[in-house]
GROMACS .gro file of C-alpha atoms in nm:
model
   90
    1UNK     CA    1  12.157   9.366   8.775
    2UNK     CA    2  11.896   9.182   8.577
    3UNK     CA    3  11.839   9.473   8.386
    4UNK     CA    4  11.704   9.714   8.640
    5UNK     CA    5  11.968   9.885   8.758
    6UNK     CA    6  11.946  10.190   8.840
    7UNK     CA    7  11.584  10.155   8.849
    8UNK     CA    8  11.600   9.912   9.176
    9UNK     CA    9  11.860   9.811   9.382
   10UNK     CA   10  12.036  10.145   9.487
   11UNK     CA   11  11.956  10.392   9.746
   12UNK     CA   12  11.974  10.737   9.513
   13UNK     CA   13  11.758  10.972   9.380
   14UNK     CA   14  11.520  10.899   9.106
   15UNK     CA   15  11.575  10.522   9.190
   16UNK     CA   16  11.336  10.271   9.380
   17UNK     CA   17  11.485  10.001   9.628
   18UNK     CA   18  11.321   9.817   9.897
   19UNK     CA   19  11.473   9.835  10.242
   20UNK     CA   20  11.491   9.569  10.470
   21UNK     CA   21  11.550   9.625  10.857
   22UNK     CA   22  11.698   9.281  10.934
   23UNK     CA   23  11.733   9.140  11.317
   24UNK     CA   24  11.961   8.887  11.366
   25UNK     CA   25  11.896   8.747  11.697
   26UNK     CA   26  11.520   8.716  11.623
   27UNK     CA   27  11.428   8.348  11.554
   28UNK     CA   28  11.123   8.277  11.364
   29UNK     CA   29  10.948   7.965  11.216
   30UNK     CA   30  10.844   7.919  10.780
   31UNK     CA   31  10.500   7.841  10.775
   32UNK     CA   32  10.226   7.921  10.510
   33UNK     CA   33  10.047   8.119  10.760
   34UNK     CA   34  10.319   8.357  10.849
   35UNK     CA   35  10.507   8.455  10.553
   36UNK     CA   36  10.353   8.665  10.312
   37UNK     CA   37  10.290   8.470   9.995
   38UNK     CA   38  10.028   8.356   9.769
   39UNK     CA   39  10.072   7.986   9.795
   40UNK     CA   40   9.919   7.732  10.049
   41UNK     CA   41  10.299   7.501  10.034
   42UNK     CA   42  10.634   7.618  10.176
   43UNK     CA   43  10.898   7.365  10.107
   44UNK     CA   44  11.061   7.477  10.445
   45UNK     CA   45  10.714   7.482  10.640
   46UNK     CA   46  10.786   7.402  11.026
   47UNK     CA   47  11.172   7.536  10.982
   48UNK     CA   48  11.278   7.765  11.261
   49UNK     CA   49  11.520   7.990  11.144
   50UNK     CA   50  11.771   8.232  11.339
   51UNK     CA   51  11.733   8.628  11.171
   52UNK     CA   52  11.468   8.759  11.043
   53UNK     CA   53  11.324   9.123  10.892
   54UNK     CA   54  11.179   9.333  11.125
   55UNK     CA   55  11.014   9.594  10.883
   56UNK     CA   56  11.067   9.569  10.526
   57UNK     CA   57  10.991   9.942  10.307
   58UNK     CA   58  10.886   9.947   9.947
   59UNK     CA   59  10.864  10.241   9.746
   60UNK     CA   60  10.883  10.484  10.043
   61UNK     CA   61  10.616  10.268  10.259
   62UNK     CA   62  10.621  10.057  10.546
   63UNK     CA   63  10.516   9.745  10.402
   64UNK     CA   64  10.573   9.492  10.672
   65UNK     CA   65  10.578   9.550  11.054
   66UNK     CA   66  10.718   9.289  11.268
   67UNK     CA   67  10.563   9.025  11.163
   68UNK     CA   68  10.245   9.203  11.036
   69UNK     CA   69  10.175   9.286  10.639
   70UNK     CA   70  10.054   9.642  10.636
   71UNK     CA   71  10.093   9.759  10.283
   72UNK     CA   72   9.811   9.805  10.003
   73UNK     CA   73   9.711   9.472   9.838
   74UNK     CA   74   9.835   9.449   9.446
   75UNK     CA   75  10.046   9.774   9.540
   76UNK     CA   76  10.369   9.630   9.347
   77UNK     CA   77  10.416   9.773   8.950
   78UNK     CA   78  10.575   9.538   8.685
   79UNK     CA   79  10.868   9.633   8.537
   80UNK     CA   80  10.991   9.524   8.206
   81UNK     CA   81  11.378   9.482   8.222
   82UNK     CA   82  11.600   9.589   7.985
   83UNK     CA   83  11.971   9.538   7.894
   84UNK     CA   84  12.201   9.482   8.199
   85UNK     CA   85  12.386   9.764   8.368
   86UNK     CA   86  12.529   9.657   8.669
   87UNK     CA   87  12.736   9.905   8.844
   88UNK     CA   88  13.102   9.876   8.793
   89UNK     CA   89  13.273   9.658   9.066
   90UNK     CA   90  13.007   9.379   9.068
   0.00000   0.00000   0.00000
């Protein structure tokens, strides 16, 4: 999909996806001060919201902890898309 396939979005070998641990019974409220972004405006800022990630994993890395960023700043690599190859069945 998009063009990075098999790049991202599948757990295999040679390929790079992000994992995301995801609670469903944990309630949390959007702010600007508690997600991780580099804005100072959420359109949904004050929203409580029922499920949310407990630990997300980027390239083999435990990026955020509960509700705690803990990766390397600027860690992230661009990559340029190419043609789409999205797996047969999607």
């Amino acid at each position: 999909m998009f063009g990075l396939f098999p790049r991202k979005g599948t757990i295999a070998v040679g390929s790079d996806a992000d994992i995301v641990v995801f609670d469903p019974d944990r309630s949390t409220t959007l702010s600007v001060k508690t997600l991780h972004m580099k804005v100072d405006y959420n359109p949904y800022e004050g929203r409580t919201v029922k499920g949310s990630p407990s630990t997300v994993i980027s390239n083999g890395e435990v990026i955020i902890d509960g509700d705690r960023f803990v990766g390397k700043k600027s860690a992230g690599r661009f990559l340029r898309r190419g043609p789409s190859q999205a797996p047969s069945g999607l």
